[in-house]
Coordinates of C-alpha atoms in Angstrom, one line a residue:
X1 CA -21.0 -33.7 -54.1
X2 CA -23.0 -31.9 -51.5
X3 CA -24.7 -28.2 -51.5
X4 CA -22.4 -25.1 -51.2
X5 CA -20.4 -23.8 -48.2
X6 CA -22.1 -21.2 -46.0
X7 CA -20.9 -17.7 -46.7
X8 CA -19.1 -16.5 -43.5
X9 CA -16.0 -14.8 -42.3
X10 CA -12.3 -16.1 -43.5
X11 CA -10.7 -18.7 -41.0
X12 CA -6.9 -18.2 -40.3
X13 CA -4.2 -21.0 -41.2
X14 CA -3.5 -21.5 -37.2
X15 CA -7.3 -22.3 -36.8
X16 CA -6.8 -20.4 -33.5
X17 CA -10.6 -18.9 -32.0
X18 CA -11.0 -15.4 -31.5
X19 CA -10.4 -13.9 -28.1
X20 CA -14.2 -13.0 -27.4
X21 CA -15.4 -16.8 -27.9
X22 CA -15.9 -18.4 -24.5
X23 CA -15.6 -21.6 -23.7
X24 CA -17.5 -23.4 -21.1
X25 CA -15.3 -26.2 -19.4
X26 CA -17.9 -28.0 -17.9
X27 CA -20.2 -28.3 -21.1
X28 CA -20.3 -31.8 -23.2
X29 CA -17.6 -31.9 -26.0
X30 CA -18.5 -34.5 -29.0
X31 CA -16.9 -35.1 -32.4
X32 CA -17.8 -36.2 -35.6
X33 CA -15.6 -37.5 -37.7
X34 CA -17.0 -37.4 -41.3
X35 CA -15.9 -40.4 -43.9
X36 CA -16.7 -38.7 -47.0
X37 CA -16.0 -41.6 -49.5
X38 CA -19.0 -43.9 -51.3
X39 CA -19.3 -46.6 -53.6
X40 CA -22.5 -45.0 -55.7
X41 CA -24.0 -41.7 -55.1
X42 CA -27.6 -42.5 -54.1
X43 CA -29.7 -39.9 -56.4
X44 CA -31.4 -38.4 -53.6
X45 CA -28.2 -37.7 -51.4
X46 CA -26.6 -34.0 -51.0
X47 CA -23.7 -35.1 -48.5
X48 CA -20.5 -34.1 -49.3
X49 CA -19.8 -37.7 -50.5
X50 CA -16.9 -39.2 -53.3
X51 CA -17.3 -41.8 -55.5
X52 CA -13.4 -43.3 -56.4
X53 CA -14.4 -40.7 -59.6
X54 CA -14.7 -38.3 -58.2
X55 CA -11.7 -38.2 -55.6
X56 CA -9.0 -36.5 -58.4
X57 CA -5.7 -36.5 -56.2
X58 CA -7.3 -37.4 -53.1
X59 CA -6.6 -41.1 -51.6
X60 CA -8.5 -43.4 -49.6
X61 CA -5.2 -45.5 -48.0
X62 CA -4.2 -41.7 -47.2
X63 CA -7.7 -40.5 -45.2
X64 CA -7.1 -41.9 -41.8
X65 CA -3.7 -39.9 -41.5
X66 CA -4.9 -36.7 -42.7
X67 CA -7.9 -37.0 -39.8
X68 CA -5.5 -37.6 -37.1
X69 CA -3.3 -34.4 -38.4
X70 CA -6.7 -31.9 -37.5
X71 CA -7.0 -34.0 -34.4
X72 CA -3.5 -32.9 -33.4
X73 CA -4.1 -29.2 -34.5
X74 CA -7.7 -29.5 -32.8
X75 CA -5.7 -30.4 -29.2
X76 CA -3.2 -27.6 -29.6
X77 CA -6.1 -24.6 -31.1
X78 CA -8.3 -26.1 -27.6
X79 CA -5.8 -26.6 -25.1
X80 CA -4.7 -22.9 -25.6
X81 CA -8.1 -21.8 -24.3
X82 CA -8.2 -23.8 -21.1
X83 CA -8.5 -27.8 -19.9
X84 CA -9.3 -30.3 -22.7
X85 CA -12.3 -32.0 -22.6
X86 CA -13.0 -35.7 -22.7
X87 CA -15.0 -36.2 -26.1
X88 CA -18.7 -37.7 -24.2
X89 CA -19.6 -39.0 -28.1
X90 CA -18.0 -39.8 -31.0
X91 CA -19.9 -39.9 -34.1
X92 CA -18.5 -41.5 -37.9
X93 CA -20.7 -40.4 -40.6
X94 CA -20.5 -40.3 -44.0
X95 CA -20.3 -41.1 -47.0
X96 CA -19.8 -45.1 -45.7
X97 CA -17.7 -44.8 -42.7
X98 CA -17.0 -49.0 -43.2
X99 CA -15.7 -48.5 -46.7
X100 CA -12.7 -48.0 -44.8
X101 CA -10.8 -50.2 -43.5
X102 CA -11.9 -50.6 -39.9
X103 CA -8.5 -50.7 -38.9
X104 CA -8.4 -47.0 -40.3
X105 CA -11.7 -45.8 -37.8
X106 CA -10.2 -47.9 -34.8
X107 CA -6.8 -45.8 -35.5
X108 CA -8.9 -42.5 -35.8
X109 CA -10.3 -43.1 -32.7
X110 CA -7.1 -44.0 -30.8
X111 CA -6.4 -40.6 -32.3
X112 CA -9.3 -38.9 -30.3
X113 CA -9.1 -41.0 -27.6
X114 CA -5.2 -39.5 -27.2
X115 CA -6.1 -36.2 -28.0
X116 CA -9.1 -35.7 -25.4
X117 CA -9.5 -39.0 -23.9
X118 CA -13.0 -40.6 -23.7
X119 CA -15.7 -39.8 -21.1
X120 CA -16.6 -42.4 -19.3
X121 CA -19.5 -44.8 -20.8
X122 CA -18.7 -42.3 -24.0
X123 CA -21.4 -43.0 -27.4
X124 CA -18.9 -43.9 -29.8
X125 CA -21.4 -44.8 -33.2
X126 CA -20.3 -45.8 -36.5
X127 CA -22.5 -45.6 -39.9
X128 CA -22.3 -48.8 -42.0
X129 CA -23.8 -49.7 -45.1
X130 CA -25.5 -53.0 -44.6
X131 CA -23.3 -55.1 -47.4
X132 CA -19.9 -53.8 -45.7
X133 CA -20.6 -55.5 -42.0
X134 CA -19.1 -59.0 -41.6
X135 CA -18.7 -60.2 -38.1
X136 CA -14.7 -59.9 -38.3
X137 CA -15.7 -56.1 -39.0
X138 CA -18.3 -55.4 -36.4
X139 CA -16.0 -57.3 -33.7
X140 CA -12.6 -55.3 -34.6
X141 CA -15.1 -51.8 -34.0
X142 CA -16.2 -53.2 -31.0
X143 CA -12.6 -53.9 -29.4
X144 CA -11.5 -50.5 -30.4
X145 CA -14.4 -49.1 -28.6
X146 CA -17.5 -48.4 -30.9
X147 CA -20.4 -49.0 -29.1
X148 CA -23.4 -47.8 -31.4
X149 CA -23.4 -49.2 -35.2
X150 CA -26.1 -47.3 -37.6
X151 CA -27.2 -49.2 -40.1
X152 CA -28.4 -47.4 -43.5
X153 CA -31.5 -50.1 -44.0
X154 CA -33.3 -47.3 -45.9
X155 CA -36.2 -49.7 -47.0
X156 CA -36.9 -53.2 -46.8
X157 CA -38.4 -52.9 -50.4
X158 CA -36.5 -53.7 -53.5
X159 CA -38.4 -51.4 -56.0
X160 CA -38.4 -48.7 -52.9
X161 CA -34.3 -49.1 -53.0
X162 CA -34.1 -49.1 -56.6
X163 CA -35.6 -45.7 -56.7
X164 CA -33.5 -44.5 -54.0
X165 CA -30.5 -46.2 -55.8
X166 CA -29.3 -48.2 -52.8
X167 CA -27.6 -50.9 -53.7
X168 CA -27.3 -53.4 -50.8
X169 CA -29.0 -56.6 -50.4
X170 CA -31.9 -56.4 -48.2
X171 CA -31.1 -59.9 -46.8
X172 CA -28.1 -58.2 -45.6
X173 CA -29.7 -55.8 -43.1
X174 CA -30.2 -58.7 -40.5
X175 CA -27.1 -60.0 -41.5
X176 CA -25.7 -56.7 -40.6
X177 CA -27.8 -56.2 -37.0
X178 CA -26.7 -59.9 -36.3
X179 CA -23.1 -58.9 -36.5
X180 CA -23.2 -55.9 -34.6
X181 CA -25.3 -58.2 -31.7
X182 CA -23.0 -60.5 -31.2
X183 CA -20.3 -57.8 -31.1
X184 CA -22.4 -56.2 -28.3
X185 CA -23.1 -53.4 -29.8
X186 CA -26.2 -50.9 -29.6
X187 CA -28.5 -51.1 -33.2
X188 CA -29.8 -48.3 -34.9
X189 CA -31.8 -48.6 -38.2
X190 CA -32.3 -45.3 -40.4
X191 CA -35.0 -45.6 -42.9
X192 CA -36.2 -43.5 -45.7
X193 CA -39.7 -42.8 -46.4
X194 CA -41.7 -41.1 -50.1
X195 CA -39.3 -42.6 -52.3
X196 CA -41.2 -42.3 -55.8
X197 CA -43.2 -45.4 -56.2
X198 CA -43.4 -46.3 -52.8
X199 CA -46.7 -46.8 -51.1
X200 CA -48.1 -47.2 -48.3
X201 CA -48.5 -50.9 -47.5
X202 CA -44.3 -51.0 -48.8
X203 CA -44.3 -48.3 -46.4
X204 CA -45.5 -50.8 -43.8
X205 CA -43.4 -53.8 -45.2
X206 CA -40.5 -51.7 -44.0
X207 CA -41.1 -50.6 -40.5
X208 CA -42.4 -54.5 -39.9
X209 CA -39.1 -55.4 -41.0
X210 CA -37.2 -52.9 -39.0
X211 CA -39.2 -53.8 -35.8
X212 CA -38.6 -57.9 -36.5
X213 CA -35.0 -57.1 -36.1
X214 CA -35.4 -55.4 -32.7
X215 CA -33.0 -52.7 -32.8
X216 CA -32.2 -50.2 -29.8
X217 CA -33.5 -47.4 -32.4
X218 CA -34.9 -45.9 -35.6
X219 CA -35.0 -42.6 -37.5
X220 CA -37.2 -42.3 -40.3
X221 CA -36.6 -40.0 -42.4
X222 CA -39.1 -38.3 -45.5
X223 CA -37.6 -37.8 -48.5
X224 CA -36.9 -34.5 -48.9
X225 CA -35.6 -33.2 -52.8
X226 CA -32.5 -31.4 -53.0
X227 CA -31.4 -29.0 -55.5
X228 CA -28.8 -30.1 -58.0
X229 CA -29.4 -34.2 -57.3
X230 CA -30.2 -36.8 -59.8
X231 CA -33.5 -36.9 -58.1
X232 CA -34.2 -33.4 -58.6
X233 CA -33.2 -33.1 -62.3
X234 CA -35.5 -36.6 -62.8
X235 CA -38.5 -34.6 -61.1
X236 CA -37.8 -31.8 -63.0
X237 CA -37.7 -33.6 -66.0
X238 CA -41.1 -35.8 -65.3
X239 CA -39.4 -38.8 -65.0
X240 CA -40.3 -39.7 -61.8
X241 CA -43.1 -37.9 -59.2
X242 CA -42.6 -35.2 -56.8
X243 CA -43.0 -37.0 -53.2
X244 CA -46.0 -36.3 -52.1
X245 CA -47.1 -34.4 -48.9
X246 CA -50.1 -36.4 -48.3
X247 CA -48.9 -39.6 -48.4
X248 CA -45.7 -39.0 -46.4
X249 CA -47.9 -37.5 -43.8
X250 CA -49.4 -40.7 -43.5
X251 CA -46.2 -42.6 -43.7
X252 CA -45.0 -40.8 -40.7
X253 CA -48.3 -41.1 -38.6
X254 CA -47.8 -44.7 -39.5
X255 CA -44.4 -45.1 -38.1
X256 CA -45.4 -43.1 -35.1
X257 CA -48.2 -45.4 -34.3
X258 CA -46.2 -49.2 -35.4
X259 CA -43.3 -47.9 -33.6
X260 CA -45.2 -46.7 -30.6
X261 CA -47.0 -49.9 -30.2
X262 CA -43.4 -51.8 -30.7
X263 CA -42.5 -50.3 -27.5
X264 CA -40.2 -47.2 -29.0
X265 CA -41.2 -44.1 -27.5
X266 CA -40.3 -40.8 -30.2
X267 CA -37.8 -37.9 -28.8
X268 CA -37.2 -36.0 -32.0
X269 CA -39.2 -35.6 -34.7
X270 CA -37.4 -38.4 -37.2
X271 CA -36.0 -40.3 -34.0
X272 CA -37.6 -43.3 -31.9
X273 CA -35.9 -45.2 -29.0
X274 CA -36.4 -47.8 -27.3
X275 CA -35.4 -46.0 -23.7
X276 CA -33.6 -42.7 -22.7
X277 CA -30.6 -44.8 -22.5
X278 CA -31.2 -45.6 -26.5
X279 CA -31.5 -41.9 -27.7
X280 CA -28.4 -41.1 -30.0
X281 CA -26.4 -38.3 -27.4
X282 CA -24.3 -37.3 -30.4
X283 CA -27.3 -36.2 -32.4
X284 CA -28.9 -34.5 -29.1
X285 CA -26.0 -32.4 -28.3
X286 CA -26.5 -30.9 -31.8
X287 CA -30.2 -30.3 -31.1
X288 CA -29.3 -28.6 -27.9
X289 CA -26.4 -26.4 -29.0
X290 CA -23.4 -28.3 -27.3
X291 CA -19.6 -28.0 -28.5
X292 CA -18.2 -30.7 -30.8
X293 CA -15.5 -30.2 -33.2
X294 CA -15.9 -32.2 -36.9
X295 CA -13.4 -33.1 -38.7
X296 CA -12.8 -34.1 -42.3
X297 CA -14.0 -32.5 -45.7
X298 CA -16.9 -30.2 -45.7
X299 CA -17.3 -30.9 -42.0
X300 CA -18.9 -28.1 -39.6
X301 CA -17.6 -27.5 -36.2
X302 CA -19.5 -25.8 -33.5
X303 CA -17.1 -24.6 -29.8
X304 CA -18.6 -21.4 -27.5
X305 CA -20.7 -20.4 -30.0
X306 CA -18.7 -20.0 -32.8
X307 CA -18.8 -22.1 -35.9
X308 CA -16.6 -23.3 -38.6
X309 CA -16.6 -25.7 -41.7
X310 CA -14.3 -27.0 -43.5
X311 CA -13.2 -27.2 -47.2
X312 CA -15.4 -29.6 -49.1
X313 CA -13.5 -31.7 -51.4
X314 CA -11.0 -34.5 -50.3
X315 CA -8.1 -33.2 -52.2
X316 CA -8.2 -29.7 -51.1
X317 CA -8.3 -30.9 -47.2
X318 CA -5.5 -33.2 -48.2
X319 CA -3.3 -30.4 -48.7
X320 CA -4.2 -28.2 -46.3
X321 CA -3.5 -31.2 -43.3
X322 CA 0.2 -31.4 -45.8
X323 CA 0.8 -27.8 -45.6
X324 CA -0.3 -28.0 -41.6
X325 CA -2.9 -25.6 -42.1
X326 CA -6.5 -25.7 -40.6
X327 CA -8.4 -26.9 -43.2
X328 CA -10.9 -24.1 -42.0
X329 CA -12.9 -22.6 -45.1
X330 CA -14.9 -20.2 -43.0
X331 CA -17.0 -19.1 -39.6
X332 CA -18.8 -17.2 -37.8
X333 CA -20.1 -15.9 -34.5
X334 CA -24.0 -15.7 -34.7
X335 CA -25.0 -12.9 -32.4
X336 CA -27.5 -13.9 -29.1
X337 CA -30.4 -13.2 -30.8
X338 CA -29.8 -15.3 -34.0
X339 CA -28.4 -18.1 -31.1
X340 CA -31.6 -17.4 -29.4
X341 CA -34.0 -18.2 -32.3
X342 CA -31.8 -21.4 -33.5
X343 CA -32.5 -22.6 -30.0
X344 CA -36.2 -22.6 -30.6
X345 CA -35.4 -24.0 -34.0
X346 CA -33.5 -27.1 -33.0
X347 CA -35.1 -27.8 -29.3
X348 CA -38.7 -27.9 -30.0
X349 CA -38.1 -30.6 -32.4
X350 CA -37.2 -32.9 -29.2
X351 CA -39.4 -34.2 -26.6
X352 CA -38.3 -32.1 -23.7
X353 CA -39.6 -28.9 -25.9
X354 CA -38.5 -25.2 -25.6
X355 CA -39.7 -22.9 -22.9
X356 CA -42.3 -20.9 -24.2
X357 CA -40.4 -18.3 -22.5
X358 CA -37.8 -18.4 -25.0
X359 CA -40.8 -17.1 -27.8
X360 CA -40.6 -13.9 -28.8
X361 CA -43.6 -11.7 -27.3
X362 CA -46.1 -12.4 -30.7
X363 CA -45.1 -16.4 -30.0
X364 CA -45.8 -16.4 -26.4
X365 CA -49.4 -15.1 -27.6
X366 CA -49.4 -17.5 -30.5
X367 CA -49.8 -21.0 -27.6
X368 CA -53.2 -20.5 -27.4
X369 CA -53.7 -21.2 -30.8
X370 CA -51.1 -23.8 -31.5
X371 CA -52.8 -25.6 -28.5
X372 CA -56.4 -25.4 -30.3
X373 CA -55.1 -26.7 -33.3
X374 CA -53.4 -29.4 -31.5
X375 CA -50.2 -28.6 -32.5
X376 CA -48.6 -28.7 -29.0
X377 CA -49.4 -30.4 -25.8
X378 CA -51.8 -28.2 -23.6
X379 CA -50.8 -29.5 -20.5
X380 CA -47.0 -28.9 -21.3
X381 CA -47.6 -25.7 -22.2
X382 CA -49.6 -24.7 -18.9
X383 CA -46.4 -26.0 -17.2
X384 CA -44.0 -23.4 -19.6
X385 CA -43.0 -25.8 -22.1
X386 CA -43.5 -26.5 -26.2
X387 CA -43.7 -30.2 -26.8
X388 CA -45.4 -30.9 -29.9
X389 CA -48.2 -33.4 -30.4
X390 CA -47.9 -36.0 -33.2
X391 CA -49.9 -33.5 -35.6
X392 CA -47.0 -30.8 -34.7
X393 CA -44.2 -33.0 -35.5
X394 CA -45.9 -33.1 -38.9
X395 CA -45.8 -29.4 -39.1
X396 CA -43.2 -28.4 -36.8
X397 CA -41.9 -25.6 -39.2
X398 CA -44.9 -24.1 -38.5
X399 CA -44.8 -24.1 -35.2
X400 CA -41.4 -22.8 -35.3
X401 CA -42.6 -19.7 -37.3
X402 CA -45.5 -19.1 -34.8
X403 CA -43.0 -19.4 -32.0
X404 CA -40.4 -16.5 -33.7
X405 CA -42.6 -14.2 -35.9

């Protein structure tokens, strides 16, 4: 049910910022709206997710009103610090946004749209497992105005699902990117790559698939083993293998170079588009520190600096949107320095880079070598700026250290 809240100060009922947090009224403003409910909990997943279990006074039929009750409180805590915003994306994530009714996310987004309003040609995406999209669904998104479905295709693999313990039907992933085309939506694949038993050549088998169906964009993810999941305990237990670095190594420089040749150019380390026009703005404007506010259980919120996240479990933000409380669990302020560092952090993953100016004195000394170990692009960096090579994307932590020691 997802890995524990960050440790921070108390949030008040109100929700109200402090006085000291400044907010920029000519900076982007997105939300995320998190859908926290699932069918089966894939063994790999630490999301704050629900199985119908699991929920214990919490109601699906209910979620869609309690949303719209932080939107509310979100308007009145914003508008006492100055002008609202128009939201420029709107992201549902999940969980399985499109186990809800899509009548409930079309009413969610009537409630942003009310609150803030929508910018102008606004990203409004939707995450949808492919056995939940029908073209009745896809269409009703589409009129309420989605314009972005992500599709959770994972693997094009059987066995490779299996051990990820996806359940759709991979005939249903075109059946899914069909729907959302004739809709006229933008198509995004996310796929999954070091899944135990998985090789190379399935490896392959999926990003073929993925680039048959022509979508506007991919991420591809590596597996990565998180602490308290099925998949963890089954490792631990020598049930299954440990992914291994290696191989998913290769599996990336694989996807790099199918999906290069396919005509999608890479902006973030996981993240390939066809054009500029195709990058996911929502996940950008987290890369490069903007504002957006999420709602829903265990959902973190980030406005002039400060940040905030919610309480996890359904129930417990039930009652607090009953009571009229924020459903706040805690913040905090980071100070410019710690803002400073997350900035290297988050923006040397994406293909603009980080100015090496923003490198602490030891990292400014430190290009040199990341540029002989073709970490980082030489030229870029003559011109002030860390972009990493395909190798650095590989190890971009390390870069990152390099960068900040």
């Amino acid at each position: 049910m997802g890995s524990a809240l960050p440790l921070g100060d108390p949030a008040p009922p109100d929700g109200r910022l402090p006085a000291d947090v400044h907010i920029d009224p000519v900076s982007d403003f997105g939300v995320y709206l998190h859908v926290p409910f699932c069918r089966v909990r894939c063994g790999y997943c630490d999301f704050n997710t629900y199985t119908a279990t699991e929920l214990r006074g919490a109601r699906q039929d209910a979620y869609a009103d309690e949303v719209l009750r932080e939107i509310a409180l979100s308007k009145d805590v914003l508008g006492d610090r100055g002008p609202l915003r128009p939201a420029q994306t709107v992201f549902f994530g999940g969980g399985t946004p499109t186990l809800l009714p899509p009548g409930d996310l079309a009413r969610m987004l009537d409630g942003v749209r009310a609150a803030f309003d929508l910018a102008p040609g606004a990203e409004v995406t939707v995450e949808a497992n492919p056995d939940t999209m029908t073209d009745a669904v896809a269409q009703t998104l589409a009129d309420a105005g989605v314009t972005r479905l992500s599709v959770g295709m994972q693997s094009a693999v059987p066995h490779v699902l299996a051990a990820l313990d996806r359940t759709h039907d991979p005939a249903n992933i075109a059946t899914a990117v069909a729907a959302a085309r004739r809709a006229g939506l933008a198509v995004s694949l996310d796929l999954i790559y070091g899944a135990p038993g998985e090789t190379l050549e399935d490896w392959r088998t999926s990003l073929e698939t993925a680039i048959a169906l022509q979508p506007d964009h991919v991420s591809a993810y590596a597996l990565i083993v998180e602490e308290g999941t099925k998949l963890e305990r089954q490792i631990r237990r020598g049930e299954v293998p440990a992914p291994d670095d290696d191989l998913q190594a290769d599996m990336y420089e694989l996807a790099d170079e199918l999906l290069g040749a396919a005509g999608y150019g890479w902006y973030e380390v996981s993240n390939w588009a066809t054009g500029g026009a195709q990058r996911s703005r929502h996940n950008m404007s987290y890369w490069r520190g903007q504002d957006w506010w999420g709602y829903g259980p265990g959902a973190h919120s980030h406005v002039g600096g400060l940040r905030w996240w919610n309480v996890k479990h359904p129930a417990a933000y039930a009652q607090r949107m009953a009571a009229g409380q924020s459903p706040a669990a805690g913040r905090e302020l980071p100070d410019a320095e710690a803002r400073r560092l997350e900035a290297i952090l988050l923006q040397s993953r994406i293909v603009d880079g980080v100015p090496v100016s923003e490198a602490t004195p030891e990292g400014r000394r430190a290009v040199a070598s990341l540029i002989a170990d073709g970490l980082i692009d030489g030229a870029a960096a003559i011109g002030g700026t860390v972009v990493l090579t395909r190798r650095g994307r590989l190890l971009a932590d390390a870069v990152v250290r390099a960068l900040t020691v």
